[in-house]
Structure formats: structure tokens, C-alpha cells
Tab-separated table of C-alpha atoms in Angstrom:
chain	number	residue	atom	x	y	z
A	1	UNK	CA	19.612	93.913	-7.055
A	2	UNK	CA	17.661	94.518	-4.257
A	3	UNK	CA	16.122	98.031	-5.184
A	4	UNK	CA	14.066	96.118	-7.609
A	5	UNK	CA	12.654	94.178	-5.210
A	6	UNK	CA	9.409	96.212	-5.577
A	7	UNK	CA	9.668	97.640	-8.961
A	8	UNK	CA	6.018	96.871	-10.244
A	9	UNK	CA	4.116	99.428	-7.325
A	10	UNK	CA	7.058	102.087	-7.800
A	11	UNK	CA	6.043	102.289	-11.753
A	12	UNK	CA	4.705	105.571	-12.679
A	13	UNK	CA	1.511	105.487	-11.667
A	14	UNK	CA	0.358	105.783	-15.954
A	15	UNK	CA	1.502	102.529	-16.135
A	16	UNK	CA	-0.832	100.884	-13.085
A	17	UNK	CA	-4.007	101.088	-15.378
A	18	UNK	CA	-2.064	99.438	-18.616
A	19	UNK	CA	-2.745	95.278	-18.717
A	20	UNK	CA	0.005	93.260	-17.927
A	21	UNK	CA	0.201	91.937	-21.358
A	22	UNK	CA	1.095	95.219	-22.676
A	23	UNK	CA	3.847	95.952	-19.635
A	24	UNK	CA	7.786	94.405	-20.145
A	25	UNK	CA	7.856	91.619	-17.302
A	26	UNK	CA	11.667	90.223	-16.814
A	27	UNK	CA	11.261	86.221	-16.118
A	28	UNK	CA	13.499	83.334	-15.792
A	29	UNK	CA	13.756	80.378	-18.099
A	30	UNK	CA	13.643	77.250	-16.036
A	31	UNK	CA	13.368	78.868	-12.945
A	32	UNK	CA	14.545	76.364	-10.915
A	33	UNK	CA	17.694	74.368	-12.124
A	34	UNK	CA	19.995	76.208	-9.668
A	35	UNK	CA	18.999	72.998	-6.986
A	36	UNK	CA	20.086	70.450	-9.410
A	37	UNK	CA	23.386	68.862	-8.655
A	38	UNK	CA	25.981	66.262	-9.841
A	39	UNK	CA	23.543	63.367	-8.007
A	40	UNK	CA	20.251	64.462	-9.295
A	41	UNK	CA	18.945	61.353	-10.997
A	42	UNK	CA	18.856	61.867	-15.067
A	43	UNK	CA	15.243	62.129	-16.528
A	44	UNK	CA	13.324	59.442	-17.807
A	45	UNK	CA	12.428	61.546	-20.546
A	46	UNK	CA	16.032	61.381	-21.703
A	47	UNK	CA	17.494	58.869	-24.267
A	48	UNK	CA	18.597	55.361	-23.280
A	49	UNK	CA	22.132	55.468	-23.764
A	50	UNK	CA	22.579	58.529	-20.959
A	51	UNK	CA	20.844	56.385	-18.724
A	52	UNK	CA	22.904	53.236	-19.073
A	53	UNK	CA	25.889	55.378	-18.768
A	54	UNK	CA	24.390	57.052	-15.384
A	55	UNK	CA	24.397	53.900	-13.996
A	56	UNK	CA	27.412	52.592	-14.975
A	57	UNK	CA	29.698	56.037	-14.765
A	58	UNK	CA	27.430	58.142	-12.240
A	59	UNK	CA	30.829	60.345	-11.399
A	60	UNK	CA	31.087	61.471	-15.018
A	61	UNK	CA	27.560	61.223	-16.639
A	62	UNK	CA	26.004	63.550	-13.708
A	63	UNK	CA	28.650	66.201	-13.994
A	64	UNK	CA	28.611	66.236	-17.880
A	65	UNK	CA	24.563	66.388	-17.810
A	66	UNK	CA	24.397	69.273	-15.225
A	67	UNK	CA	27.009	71.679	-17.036
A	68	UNK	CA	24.029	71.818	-19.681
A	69	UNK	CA	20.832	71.230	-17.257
A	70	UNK	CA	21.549	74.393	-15.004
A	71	UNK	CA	19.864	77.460	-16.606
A	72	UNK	CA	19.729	79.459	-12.874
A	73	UNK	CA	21.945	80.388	-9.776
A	74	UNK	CA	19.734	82.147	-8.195
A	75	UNK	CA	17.330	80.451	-5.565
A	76	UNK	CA	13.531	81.575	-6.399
A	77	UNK	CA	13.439	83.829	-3.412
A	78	UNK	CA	16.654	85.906	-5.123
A	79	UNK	CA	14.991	85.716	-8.187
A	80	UNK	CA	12.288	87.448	-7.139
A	81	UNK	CA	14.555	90.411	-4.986
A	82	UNK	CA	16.329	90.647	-8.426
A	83	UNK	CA	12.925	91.566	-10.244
A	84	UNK	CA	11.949	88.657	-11.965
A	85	UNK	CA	8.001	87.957	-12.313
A	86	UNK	CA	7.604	85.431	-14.797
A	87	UNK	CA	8.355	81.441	-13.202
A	88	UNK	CA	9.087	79.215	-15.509
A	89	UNK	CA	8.087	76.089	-13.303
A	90	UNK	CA	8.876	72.460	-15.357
A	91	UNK	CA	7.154	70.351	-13.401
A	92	UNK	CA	7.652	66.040	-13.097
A	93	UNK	CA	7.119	63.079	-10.682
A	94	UNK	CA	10.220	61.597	-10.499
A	95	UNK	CA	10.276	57.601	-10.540
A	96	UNK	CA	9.309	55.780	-7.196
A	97	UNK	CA	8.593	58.772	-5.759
A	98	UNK	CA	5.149	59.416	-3.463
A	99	UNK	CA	2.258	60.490	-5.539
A	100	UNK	CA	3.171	63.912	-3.189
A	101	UNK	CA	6.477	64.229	-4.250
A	102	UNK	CA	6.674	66.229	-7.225
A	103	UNK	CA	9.970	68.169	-8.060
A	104	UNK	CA	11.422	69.851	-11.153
A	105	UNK	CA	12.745	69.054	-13.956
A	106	UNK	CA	15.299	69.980	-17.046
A	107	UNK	CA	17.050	66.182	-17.750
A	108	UNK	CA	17.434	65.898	-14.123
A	109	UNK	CA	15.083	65.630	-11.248
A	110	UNK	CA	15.754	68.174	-8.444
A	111	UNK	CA	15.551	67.445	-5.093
A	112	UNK	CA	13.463	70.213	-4.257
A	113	UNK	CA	9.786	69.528	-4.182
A	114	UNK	CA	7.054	71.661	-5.687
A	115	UNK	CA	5.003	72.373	-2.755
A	116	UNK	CA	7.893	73.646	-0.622
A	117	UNK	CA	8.602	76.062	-3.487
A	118	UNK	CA	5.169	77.477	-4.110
A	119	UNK	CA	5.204	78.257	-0.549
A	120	UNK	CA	8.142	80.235	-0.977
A	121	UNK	CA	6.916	82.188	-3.619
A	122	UNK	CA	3.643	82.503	-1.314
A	123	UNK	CA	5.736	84.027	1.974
A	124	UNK	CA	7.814	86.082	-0.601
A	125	UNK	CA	4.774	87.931	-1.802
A	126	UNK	CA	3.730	88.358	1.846
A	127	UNK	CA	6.592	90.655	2.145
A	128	UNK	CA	6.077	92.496	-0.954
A	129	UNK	CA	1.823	93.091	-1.311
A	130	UNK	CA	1.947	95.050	-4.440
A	131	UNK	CA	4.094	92.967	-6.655
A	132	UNK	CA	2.126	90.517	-8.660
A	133	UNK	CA	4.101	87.035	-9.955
A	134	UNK	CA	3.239	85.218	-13.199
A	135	UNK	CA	3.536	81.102	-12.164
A	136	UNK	CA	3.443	79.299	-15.165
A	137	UNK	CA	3.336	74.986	-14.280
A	138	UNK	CA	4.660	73.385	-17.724
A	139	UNK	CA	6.160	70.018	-19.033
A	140	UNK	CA	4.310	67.639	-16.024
A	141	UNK	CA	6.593	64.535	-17.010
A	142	UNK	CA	4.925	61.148	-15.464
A	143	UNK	CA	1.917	62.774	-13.841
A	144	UNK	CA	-1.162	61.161	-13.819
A	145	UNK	CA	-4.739	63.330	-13.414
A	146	UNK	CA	-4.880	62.447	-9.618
A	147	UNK	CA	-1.352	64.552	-9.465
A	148	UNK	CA	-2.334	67.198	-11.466
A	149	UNK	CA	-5.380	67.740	-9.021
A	150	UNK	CA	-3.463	67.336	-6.074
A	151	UNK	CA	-0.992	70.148	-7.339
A	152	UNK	CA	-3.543	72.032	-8.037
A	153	UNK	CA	-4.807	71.520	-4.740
A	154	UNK	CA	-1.225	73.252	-3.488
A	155	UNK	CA	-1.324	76.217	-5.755
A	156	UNK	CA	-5.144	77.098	-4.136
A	157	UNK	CA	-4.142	75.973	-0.519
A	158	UNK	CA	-0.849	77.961	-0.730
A	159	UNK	CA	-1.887	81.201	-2.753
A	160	UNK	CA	-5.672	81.154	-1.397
A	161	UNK	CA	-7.418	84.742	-2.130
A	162	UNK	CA	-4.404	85.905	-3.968
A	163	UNK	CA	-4.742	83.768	-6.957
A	164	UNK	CA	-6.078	85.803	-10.078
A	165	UNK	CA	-8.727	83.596	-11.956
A	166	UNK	CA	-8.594	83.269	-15.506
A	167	UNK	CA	-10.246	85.689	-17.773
A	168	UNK	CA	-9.436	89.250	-19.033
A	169	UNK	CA	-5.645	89.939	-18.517
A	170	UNK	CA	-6.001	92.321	-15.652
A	171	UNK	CA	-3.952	95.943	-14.733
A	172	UNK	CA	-1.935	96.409	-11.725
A	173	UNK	CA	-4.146	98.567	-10.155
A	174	UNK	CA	-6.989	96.126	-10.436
A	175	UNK	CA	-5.010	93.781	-8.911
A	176	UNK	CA	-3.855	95.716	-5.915
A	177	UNK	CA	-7.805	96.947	-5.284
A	178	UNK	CA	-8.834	93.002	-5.074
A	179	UNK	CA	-5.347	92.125	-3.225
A	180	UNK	CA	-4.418	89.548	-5.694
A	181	UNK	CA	-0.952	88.624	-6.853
A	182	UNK	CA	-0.456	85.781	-8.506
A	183	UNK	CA	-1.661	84.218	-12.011
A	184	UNK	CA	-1.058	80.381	-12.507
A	185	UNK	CA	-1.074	79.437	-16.149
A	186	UNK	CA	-1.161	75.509	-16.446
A	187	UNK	CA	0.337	73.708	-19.521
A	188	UNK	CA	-2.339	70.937	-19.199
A	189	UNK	CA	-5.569	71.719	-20.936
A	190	UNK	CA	-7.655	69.048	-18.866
A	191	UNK	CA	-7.087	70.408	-15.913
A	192	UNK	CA	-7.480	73.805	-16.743
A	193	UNK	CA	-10.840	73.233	-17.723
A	194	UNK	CA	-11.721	71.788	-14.076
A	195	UNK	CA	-10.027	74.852	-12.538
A	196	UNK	CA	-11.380	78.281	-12.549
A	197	UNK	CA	-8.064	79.684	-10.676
A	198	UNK	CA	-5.650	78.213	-13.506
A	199	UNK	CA	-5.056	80.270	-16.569
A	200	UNK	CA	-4.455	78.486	-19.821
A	201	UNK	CA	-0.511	77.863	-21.076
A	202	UNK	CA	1.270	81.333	-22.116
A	203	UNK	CA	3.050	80.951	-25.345
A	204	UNK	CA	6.589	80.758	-24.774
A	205	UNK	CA	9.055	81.762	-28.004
A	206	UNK	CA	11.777	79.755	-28.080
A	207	UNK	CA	14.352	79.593	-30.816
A	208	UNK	CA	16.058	76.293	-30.292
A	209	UNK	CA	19.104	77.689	-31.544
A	210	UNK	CA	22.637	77.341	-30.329
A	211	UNK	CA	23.618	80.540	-32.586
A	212	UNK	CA	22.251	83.788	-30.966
A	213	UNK	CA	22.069	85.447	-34.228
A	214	UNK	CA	19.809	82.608	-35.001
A	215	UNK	CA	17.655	82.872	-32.085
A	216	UNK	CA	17.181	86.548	-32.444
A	217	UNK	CA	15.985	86.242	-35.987
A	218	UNK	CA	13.627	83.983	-35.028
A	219	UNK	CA	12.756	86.571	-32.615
A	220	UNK	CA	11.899	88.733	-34.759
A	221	UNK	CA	10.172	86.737	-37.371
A	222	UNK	CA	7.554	85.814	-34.699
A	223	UNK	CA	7.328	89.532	-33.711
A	224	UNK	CA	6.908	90.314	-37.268
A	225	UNK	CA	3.862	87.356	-37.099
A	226	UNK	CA	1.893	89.638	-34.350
A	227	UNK	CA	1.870	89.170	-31.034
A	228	UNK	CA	-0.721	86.605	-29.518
A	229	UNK	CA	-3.637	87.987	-27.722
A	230	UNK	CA	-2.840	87.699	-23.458
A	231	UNK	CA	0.118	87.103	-21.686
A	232	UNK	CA	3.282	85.620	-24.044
A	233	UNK	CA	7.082	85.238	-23.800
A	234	UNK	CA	10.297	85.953	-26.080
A	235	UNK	CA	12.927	83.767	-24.750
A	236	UNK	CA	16.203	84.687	-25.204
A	237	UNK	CA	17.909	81.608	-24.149
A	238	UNK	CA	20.407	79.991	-26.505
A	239	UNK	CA	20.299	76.086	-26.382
A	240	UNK	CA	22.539	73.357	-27.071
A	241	UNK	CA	22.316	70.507	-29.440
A	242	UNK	CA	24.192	66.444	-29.693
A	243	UNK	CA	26.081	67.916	-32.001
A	244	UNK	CA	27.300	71.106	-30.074
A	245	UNK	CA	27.662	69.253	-26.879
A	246	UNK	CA	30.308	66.308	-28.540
A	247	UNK	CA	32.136	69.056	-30.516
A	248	UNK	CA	32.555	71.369	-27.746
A	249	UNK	CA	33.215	69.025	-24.403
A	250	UNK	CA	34.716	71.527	-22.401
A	251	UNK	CA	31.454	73.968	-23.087
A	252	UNK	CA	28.515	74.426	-20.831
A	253	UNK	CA	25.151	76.276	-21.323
A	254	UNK	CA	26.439	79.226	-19.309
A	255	UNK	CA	29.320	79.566	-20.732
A	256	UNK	CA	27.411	79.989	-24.108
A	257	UNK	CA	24.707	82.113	-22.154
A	258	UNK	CA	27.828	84.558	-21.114
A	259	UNK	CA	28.841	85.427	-24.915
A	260	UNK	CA	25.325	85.487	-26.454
A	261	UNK	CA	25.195	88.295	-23.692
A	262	UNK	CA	26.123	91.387	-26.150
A	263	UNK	CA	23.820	91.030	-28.877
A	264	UNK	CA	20.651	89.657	-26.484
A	265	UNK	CA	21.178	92.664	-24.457
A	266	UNK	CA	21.445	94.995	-27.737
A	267	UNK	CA	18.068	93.197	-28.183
A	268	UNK	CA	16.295	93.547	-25.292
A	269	UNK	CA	17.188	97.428	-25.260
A	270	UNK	CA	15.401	97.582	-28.511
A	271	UNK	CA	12.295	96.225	-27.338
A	272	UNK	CA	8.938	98.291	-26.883
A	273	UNK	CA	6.194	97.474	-24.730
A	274	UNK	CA	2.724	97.742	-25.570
A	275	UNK	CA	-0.598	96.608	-27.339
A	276	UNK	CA	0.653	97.017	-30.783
A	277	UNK	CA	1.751	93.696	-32.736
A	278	UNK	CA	4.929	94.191	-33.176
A	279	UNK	CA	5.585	94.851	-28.999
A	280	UNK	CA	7.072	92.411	-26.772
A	281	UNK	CA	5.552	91.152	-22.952
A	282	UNK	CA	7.738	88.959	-20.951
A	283	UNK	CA	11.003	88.166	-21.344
A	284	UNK	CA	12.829	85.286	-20.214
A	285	UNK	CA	16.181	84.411	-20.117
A	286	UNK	CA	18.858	82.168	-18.541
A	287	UNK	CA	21.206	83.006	-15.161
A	288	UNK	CA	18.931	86.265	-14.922
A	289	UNK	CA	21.069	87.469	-12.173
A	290	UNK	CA	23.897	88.892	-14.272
A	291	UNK	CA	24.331	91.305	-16.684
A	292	UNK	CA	21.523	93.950	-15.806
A	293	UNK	CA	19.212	91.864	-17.676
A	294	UNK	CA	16.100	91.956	-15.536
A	295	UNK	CA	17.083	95.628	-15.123
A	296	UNK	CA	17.169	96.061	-18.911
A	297	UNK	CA	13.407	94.481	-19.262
A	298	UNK	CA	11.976	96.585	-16.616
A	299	UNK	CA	13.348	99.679	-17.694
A	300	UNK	CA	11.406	99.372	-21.087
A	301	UNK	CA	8.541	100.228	-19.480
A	302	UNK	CA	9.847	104.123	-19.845
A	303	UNK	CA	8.961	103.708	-23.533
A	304	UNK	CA	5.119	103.837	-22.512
A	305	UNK	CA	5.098	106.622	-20.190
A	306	UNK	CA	7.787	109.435	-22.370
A	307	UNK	CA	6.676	110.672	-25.420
């Protein structure tokens, strides 16, 4: 994986004047699960009952909860060796937790803390000046406005001159010629409109659909809707329900993420890049380390340069 550790500044050099809207960007969906484990605390954002039974069978309800909460195995800095540009970065302050102390979330709180992370994206790119990364902050469970401008405070201490500000959805070679590297879109509107560095949320498809013939339709009914304007995602991560979970108890997400693998990846192959509606930008998916999936995304980038 690591030969694609700088696959965006060995593109043919066609592609470095094409916006990255109109480029195929691999990217992870809920980048950063692979730091949960059996003790992370459950969400407050989940239901009632999975609380009560956290607290009174912790050694079951945490295993249970993570077999469905952990979407990645690879650590962010892996992630970004493997090729992946788009961070899918869920975003919470967990529960008696410092006002500083913001972590991640998917129905459990990670240990890891947000600042710590965005610093290791920041030395990552240090190593790699040409590659550009896509940050995008979503979900912000229990912040309040003073949190949202102290994170925001991070991204510009942390990133400094290579933030992109918002505005037209730049090329590669633009980028490179100002030495920027990183875009931050924020899921909060309020904020966004205080910050000049943050751009606004990028539309992320996703099918909530445990079938992946499901999720691919739905796929392609939003292609067939036209693609929105900037920056977007197709997400081809399948996703449990209640109803899936009780019926199959000896399941887990990537179990279900292994045999959607044929037909996503017969997907993604078909994909084409580009500025017409009907063309695809980033795609995400789950445990983006197997599979030859970020390989698959990047490689549809061909379709713009051969006839």
C-alpha cells in the first residue's frame, strides 16, 4: 500500500489542472473507529435501554456495540500511506469531559482526542508536500459554540498556511503553487459563517441499507439526480439495522462489509470521473485497507486522461 502514498503529484500531469471535484478521491467512512474498544463508553446519542444495559452488563454490552461501531483498522496515518484523502471525522464531547477534550464518535466515544489527531494528519502531510487531504468535521454531538470555536482554533493552529479557504473548488496544481493541502469542510453552518478557512458540509450519499444491491441502487438513482455542484461523496458502506443486528447475533459490520465486497467493487470499477452529471468524486467506504479498494478509486482517474 505504500506506493500510493503519493499518488495525487505522480498523476499525469493532464490531470493537475482538472478541479478536485471532477478527480476520483478514495476516502474512509468514519475514519476513525479503529481506536474504539470494548471500554469505550456508549454514546449519549444512543437509546436508553443500551445504556442501562452498559452499566449493568459492561462485559457484554461493549463487545456487542463495537462489533457494529468499528468501520476502520487502519490508524489515520496508514490510511493516508494507503491513499485515502477524504476524512470522515465524527466529531463529539464526550460527558464530563474538559471543554478541550473532544474525541470521536460512532455509538462510542474514542479515547483518542481530536487535536492529537489533526496533528497527525498535519506531520503526515509534512512528509508528503504535494498530496492534498479533504478533512471533513461532521456530527459535533454535545458541543456548545465555545467548542466549536475552540476546534476551530486547532484546525488553524495545526494546519496554519496550508489550509485552503473556502471558495472555488481548486486544481492540484493551484494548490501546490500556493503550498496548500488541506480543505476543512465543517458540518455546522454557524460556524462556518465565522470562519473563512472552513468550507461548508460536502454531501455525503449514503444508502442506509443493509442489502448492497439496495445501496447501489440508491447509488445510482442519486447519480441519475446530477451530481451537486463542489466536492460530494458516494458511500459505499452497507449499514446495519435493530432488526439485522437481533436476527443475526453472531454478525458484525465487517463481516457484512467483506461480502458486499464483489458487487461494490464491480461498482466502483464502473465509475467515471469528471464534470458531467452523471460522474462520481469521492468515494468512501468502510475497512479501506482491503480489497484494492482505494486502489480501485484512484485508478479511475485513467478514464480522464485515455481517450
Amino acid at each position: 500500500m505504500g506506493d500510493q502514498a503519493d499518488w495525487m503529484s505522480q498523476l499525469c500531469p493532464r490531470l493537475w489542472d482538472v478541479p478536485l471535484h471532477h478527480l476520483s478521491i478514495p476516502g474512509s467512512h468514519d475514519t476513525m473507529t479503529y481506536c474504539l474498544n470494548r471500554k469505550s463508553p456508549i454514546s449519549r446519542a444512543r437509546s436508553r435501554l443500551l445504556h442501562l444495559l452498559g452499566r449493568v452488563l459492561p462485559f457484554l454490552t461493549g463487545p456487542a456495540v463495537m462489533k457494529w461501531a468499528v468501520t476502520q483498522t487502519l490508524d489515520v496515518t496508514r490510511q493516508l500511506d494507503a491513499g485515502v484523502r477524504y476524512l470522515d471525522l465524527r466529531i463529539a464531547h464526550a460527558p464530563g469531559g474538559s471543554a478541550r477534550n473532544l474525541c470521536f464518535v460512532h455509538m462510542m466515544y474514542t479515547k483518542a482526542l481530536v487535536e492529537d489527531t489533526l496533528t497527525e494528519i498535519a506531520e503526515w502531510l509534512q512528509l508528503h508536500p504535494r498530496e492534498v487531504v479533504i478533512v471533513a468535521c461532521r456530527d459535533f454531538e454535545g458541543m456548545t459554540r465555545e467548542m466549536h470555536d475552540y476546534l476551530v482554533g486547532c484546525i488553524v493552529n495545526i494546519f496554519g498556511d496550508t489550509l485552503c479557504p473556502s471558495g472555488e473548488v481548486p486544481t492540484l496544481g493551484q494548490l501546490w503553487a500556493r503550498e496548500q493541502q488541506v480543505l476543512v469542510s465543517y458540518e455546522d453552518e454557524a460556524t462556518v459563517s465565522r470562519h473563512d478557512e472552513l468550507w461548508p458540509a460536502i454531501p455525503y450519499w449514503w444508502g442506509n441499507a443493509v442489502k448492497t444491491d439496495v445501496l447501489l441502487q440508491f447509488l445510482e438513482t442519486k447519480k441519475g439526480h446530477g451530481r451537486p455542484g463542489g466536492l460530494f461523496v458516494a458511500g459505499i458502506n452497507v449499514t446495519e439495522n435493530l432488526c439485522y443486528v437481533l436476527l443475526h447475533p453472531g454478525d458484525s459490520l465487517e463481516e457484512m462489509t467483506r461480502r458486499s465486497v464483489p458487487l461494490t467493487t464491480q461498482w466502483v470499477r464502473a465509475q467515471q470521473p469528471g464534470q458531467r452529471p452523471h460522474c462520481t468524486n469521492i468515494i468512501a467506504g468502510d475497512f479501506v485497507g482491503a480489497d484494492g479498494f482505494v486502489s480501485d478509486v484512484i485508478s479511475l482517474n485513467q478514464k480522464l486522461v485515455s481517450p
